Coordinates of C-alpha atoms in Angstrom, one line a residue:
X1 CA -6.7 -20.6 -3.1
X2 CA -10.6 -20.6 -2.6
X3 CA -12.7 -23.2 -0.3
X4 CA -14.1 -25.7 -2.7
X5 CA -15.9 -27.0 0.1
X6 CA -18.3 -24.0 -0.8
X7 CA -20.2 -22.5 -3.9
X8 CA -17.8 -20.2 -5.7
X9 CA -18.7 -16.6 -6.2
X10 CA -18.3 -15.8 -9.9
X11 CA -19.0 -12.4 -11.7
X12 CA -20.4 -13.0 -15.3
X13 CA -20.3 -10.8 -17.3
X14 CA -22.4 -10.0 -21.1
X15 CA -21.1 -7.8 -23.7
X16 CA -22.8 -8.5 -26.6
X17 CA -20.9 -9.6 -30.1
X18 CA -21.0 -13.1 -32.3
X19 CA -21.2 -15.3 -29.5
X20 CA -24.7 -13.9 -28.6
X21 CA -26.1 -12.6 -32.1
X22 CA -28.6 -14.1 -34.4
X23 CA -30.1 -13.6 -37.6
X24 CA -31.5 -10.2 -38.6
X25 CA -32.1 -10.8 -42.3
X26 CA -29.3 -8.0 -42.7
X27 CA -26.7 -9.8 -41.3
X28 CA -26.0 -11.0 -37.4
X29 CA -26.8 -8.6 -35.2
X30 CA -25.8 -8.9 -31.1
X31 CA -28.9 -9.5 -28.8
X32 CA -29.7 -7.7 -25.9
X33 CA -31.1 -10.4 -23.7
X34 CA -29.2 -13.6 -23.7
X35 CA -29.9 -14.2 -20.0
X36 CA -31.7 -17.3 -20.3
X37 CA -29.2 -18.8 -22.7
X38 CA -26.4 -18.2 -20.1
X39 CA -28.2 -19.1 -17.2
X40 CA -28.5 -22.6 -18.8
X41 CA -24.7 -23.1 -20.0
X42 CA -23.9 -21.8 -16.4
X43 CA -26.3 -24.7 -15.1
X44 CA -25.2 -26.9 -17.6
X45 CA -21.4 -26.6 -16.5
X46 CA -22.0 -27.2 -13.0
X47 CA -23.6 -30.3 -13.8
X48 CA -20.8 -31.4 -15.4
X49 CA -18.1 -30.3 -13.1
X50 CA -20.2 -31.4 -9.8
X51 CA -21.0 -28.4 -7.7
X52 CA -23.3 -25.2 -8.3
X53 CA -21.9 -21.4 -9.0
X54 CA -22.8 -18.7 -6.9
X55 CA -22.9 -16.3 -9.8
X56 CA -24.6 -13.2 -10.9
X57 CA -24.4 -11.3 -14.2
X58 CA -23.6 -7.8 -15.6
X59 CA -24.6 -6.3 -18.6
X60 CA -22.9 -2.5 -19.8
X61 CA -25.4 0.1 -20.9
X62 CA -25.1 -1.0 -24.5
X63 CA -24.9 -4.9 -25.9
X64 CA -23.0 -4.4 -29.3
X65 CA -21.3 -5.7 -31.8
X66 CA -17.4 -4.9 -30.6
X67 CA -16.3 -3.5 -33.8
X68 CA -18.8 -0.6 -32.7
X69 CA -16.6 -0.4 -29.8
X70 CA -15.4 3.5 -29.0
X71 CA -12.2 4.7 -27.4
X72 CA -14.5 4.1 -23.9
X73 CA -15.8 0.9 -24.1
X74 CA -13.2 -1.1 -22.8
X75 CA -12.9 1.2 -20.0
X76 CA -17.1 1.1 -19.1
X77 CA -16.5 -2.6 -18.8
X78 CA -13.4 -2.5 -16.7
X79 CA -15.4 -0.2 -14.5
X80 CA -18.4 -2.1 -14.6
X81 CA -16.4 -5.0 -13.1
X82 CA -14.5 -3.2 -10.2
X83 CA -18.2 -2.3 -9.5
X84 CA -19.7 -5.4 -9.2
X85 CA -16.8 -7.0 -7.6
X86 CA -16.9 -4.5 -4.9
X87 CA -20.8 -5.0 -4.6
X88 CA -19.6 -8.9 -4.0
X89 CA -22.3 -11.8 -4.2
X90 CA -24.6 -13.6 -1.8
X91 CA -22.6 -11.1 1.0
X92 CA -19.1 -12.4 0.4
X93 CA -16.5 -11.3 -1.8
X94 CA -16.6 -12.5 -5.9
X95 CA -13.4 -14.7 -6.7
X96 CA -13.5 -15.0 -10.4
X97 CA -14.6 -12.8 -12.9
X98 CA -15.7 -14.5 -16.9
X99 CA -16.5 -11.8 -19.5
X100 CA -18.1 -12.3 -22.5
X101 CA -17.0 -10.1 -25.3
X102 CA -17.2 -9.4 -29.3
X103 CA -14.1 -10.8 -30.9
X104 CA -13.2 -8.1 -33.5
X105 CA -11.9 -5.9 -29.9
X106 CA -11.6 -8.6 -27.3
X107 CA -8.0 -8.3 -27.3
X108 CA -8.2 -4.5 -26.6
X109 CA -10.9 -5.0 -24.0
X110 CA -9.0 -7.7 -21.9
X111 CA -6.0 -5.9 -22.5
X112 CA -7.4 -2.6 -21.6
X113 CA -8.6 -4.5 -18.2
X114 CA -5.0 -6.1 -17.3
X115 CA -3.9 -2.3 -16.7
X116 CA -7.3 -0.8 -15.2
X117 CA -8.1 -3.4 -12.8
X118 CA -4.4 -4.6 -12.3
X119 CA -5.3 -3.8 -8.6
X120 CA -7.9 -6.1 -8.4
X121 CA -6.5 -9.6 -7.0
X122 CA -8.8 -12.0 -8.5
X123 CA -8.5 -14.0 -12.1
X124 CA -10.7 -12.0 -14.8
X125 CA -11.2 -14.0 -18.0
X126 CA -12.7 -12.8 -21.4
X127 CA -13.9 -15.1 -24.1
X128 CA -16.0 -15.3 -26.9
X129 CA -16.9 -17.0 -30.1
X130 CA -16.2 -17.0 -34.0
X131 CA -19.8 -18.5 -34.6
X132 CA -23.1 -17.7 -32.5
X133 CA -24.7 -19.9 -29.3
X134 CA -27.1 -22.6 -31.0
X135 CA -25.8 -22.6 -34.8
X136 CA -24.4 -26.3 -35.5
X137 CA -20.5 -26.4 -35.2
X138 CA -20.6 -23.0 -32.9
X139 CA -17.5 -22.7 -30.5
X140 CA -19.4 -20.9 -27.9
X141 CA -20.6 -23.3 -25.4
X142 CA -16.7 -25.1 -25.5
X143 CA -15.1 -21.1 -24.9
X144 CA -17.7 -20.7 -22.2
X145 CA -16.7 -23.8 -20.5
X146 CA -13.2 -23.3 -20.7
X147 CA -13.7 -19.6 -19.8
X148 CA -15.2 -20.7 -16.7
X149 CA -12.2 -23.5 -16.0
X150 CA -9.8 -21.2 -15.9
X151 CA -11.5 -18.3 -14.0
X152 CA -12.8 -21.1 -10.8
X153 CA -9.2 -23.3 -11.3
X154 CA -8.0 -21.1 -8.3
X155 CA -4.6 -20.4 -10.1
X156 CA -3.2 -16.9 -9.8
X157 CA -5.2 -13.6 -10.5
X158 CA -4.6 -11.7 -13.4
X159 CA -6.3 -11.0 -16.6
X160 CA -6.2 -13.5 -19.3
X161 CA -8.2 -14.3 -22.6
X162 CA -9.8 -17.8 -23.3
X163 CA -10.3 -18.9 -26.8
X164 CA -10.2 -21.7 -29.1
X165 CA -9.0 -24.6 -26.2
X166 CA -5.9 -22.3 -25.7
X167 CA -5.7 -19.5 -22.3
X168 CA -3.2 -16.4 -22.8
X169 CA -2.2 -13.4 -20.9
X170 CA -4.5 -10.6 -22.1
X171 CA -1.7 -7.9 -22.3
X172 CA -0.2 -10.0 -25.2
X173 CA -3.0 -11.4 -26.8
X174 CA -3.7 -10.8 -30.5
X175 CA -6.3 -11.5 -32.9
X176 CA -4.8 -13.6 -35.4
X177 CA -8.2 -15.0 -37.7
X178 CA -11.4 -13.7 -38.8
X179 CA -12.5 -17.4 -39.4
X180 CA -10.3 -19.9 -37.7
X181 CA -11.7 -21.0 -33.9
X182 CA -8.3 -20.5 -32.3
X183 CA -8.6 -17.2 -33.5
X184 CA -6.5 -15.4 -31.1
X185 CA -2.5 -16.0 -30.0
X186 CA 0.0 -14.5 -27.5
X187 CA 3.4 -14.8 -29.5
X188 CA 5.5 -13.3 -27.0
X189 CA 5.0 -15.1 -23.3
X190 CA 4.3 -12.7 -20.6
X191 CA 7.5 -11.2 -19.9
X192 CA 9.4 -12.1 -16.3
X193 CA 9.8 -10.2 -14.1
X194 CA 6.6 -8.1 -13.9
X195 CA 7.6 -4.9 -11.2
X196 CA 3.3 -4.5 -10.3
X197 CA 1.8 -1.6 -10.2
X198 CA 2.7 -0.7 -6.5
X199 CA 0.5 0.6 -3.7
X200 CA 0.3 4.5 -5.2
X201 CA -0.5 3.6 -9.0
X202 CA -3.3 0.5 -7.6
X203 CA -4.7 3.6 -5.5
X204 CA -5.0 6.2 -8.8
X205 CA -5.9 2.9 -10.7
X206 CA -9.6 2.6 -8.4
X207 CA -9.8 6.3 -8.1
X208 CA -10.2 7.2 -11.4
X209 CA -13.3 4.4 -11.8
X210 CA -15.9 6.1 -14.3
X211 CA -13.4 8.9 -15.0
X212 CA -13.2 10.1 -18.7
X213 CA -12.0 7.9 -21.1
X214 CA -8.6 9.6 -22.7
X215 CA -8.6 10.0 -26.1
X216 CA -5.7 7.6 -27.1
X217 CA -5.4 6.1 -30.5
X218 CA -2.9 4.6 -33.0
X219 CA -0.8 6.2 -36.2
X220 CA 0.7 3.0 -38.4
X221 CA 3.6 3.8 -40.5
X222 CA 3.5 3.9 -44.3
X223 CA 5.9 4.8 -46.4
X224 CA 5.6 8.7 -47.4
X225 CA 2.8 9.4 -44.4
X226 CA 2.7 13.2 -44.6
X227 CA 3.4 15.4 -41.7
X228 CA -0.1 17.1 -42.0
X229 CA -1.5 13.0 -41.3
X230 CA 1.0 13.0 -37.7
X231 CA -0.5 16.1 -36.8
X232 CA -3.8 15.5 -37.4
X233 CA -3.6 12.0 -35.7
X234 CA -1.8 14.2 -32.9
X235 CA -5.1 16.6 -32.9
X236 CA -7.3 13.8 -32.6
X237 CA -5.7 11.4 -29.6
X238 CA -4.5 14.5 -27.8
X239 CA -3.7 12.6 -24.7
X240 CA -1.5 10.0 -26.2
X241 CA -0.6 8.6 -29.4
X242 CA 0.9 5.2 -30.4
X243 CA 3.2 5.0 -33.6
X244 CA 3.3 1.4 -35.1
X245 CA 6.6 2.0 -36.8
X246 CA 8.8 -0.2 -38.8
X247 CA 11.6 -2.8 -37.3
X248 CA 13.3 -1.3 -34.3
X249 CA 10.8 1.8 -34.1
X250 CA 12.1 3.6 -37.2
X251 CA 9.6 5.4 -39.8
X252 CA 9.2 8.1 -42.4
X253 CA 9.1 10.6 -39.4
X254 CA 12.8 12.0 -40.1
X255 CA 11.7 15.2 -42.5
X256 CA 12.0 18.8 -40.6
X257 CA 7.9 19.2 -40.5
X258 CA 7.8 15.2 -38.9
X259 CA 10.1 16.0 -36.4
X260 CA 8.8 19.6 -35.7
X261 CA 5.5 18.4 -35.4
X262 CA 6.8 15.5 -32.8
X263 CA 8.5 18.2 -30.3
X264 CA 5.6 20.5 -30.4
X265 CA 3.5 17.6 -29.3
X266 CA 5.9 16.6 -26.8
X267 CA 5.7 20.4 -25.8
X268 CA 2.6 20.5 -25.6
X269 CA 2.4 17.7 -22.9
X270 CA 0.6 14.7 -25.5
X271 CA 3.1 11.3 -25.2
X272 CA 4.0 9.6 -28.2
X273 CA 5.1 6.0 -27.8
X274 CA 6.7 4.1 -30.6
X275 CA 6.3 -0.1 -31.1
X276 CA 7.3 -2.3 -33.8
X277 CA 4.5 -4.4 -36.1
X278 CA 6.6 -6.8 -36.4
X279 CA 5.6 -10.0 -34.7
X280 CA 9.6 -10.8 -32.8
X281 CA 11.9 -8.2 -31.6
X282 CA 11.5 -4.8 -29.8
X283 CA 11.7 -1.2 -30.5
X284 CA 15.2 0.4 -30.0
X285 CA 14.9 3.7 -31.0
X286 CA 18.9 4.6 -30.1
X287 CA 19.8 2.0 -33.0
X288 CA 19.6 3.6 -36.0
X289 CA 19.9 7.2 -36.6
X290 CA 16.2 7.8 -37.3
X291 CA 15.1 6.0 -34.2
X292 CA 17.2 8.5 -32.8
X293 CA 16.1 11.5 -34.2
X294 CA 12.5 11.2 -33.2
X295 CA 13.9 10.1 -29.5
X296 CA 15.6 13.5 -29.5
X297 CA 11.3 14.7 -30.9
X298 CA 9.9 13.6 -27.4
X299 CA 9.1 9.8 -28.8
X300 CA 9.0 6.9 -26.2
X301 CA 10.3 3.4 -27.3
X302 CA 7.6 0.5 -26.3
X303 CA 9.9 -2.1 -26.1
X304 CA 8.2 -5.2 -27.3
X305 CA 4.1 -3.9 -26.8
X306 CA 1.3 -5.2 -28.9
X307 CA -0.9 -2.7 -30.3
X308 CA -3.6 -3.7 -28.2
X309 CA -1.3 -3.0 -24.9
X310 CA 0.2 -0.2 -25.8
X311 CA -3.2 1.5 -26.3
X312 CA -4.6 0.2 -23.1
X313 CA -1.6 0.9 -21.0
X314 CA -1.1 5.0 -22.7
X315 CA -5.0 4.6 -21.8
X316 CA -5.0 3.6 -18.1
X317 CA -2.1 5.4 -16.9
X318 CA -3.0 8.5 -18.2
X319 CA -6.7 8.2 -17.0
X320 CA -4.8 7.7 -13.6
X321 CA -3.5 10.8 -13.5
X322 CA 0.3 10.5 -14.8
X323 CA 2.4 13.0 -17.5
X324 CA 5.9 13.7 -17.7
X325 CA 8.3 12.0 -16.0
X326 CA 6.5 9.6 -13.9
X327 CA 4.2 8.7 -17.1
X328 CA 7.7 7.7 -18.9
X329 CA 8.7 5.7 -15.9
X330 CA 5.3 3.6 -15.4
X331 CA 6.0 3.1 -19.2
X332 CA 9.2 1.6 -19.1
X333 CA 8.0 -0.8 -16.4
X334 CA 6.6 -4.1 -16.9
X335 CA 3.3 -3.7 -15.1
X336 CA 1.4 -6.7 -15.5
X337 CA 3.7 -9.1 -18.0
X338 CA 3.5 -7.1 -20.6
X339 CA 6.4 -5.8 -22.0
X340 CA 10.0 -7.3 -21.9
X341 CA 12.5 -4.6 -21.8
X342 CA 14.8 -4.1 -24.8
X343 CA 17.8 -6.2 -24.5
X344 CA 16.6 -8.5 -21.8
X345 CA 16.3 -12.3 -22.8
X346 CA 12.7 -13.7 -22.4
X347 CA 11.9 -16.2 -20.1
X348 CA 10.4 -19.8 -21.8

């Protein structure tokens, strides 16, 4: 718990989409410079909740909008966090971190930051808005607040996405409305128990700060996808490559060139981890015979993942260093809450 007989020690931290943007006569476009305009909700919450904040704010290289957002982004703001977090504030260490982010890839930012900075003991909080700061009915300035309740409420560290009066674990948050204010939902809880990342994965987790992002992406199955599309998605995201498959992790991935295709990427050393779109259940590949067949192909089942996790843990544990066998195992673990392992019952 912190001493709320001081000022806490907050990390803000500016990313750019709708919540900051304004008008460009081609559409909303992010701005740059919204210092002033969060130095004043900053001064304006403390007012209301009684005591200052000892904060300072961060800005990445480049203020977008997040659907510009590249296979790095997420990772340039995780680092930019453990950066200014170790830098601390006013000479003591910063307890709570608020980030404020783009909605169309908030998800896979916060998510991306629950496995990055999983080391990092503190609460981190993203948040955003569906409408921009000073346009009549905006959400902003009621996200902002609540961002900044949760991240100073002194409960326990962690990553987690504020939005719409509702706070969720980021590594099962999803975007769920282009238009509605509680735009975002966790359907699955974070799962019980999580096994942490441990002492050696925390250390590759702060040494790979700044490293490379790996290019990981995500395949979705369609009926009749081609083999020539899996290789190509394969030759793009050679360091990892998520299937969104069908049900129980089953897809059109069965024909001779599919599966050929699968083992020479599993040969190759490029992990292929399978999750289901479906919004209950879990992938178990074993269960049906072509589940099986591309589980025999080098294909790892992603238990209950969302997309957005699944990308970001692939992502962080590869930037970390891992492959093979110890890259399966940190996969089939339950890092940070986010995945429940096939067969076990969640907790409510």
């Amino acid at each position: 718990m912190r001493d709320r007989t001081r000022s806490p020690r907050l990390l803000l931290v500016y990313c750019g989409g709708t919540f900051g943007m304004h008008e460009t006569g081609d559409g909303l476009a992010a701005q740059t410079d919204l210092g002033d305009v969060l130095s004043g909700l900053v001064d304006a919450w403390a007012r209301r909740h009684g005591h200052p904040v000892d904060w300072r704010l961060a800005v990445p290289r480049s203020v977008i909008d997040s659907a510009e957002a590249t296979h790095g982004t997420a990772l340039e703001i995780a680092d930019l966090i453990r950066e200014r977090v170790a830098e601390g504030i006013s000479g003591g260490a910063v307890q709570a971190v608020v980030v404020v982010h783009g909605t169309d890839t908030l998800a896979h930012s916060a998510a991306q930051a629950a496995f990055a900075l999983a080391d990092l003991a503190i609460p981190i909080v993203f948040t955003g808005a569906q409408r921009p700061i000073g346009i009549p009915g905006s959400d902003a300035e009621r996200n902002f607040d609540d961002a900044f309740r949760e991240a100073l409420s002194g409960e326990e560290p962690g990553v987690r996405l504020v939005f719409g009066g509702a706070a969720m674990p980021a590594c099962r948050a999803v975007k769920r409305s282009s238009e509605a204010f509680d735009a975002f939902i966790a359907r699955r809880p974070a799962a019980r128990p999580v096994d942490g990342v441990g002492s050696e994965l925390a250390e590759a987790l702060a040494a790979c700060a700044h490293a490379p992002a790996p290019r990981v992406g995500m395949l979705t199955m369609v009926p009749g996808l081609p083999a020539e599309m899996l290789g190509a998605a394969l030759d793009a995201f050679p360091e990892g490559l998520v299937l969104e498959c069908y049900g129980s992790g089953t897809g059109p991935l069965v024909g001779p060139a599919h599966l050929e295709t699968l083992r020479r990427a599993r040969d190759s050393g490029t992990p292929v981890l399978a999750i289901t779109r479906c919004e209950d259940g879990a992938v178990d590949l074993p269960r049906y015979a072509v589940g099986a067949a591309i589980a025999a192909a080098g294909v790892i089942g992603g238990h209950d993942l969302t997309a957005e996790a699944a990308i970001a843990k692939l992502r962080a544990l590869r930037r970390a260093g891992l492959a093979g066998a110890a890259l399966r195992s940190a996969l089939d673990r339950n890092l940070v809450g986010e995945q429940q392992r096939s067969g076990s019952a969640p907790e409510r």
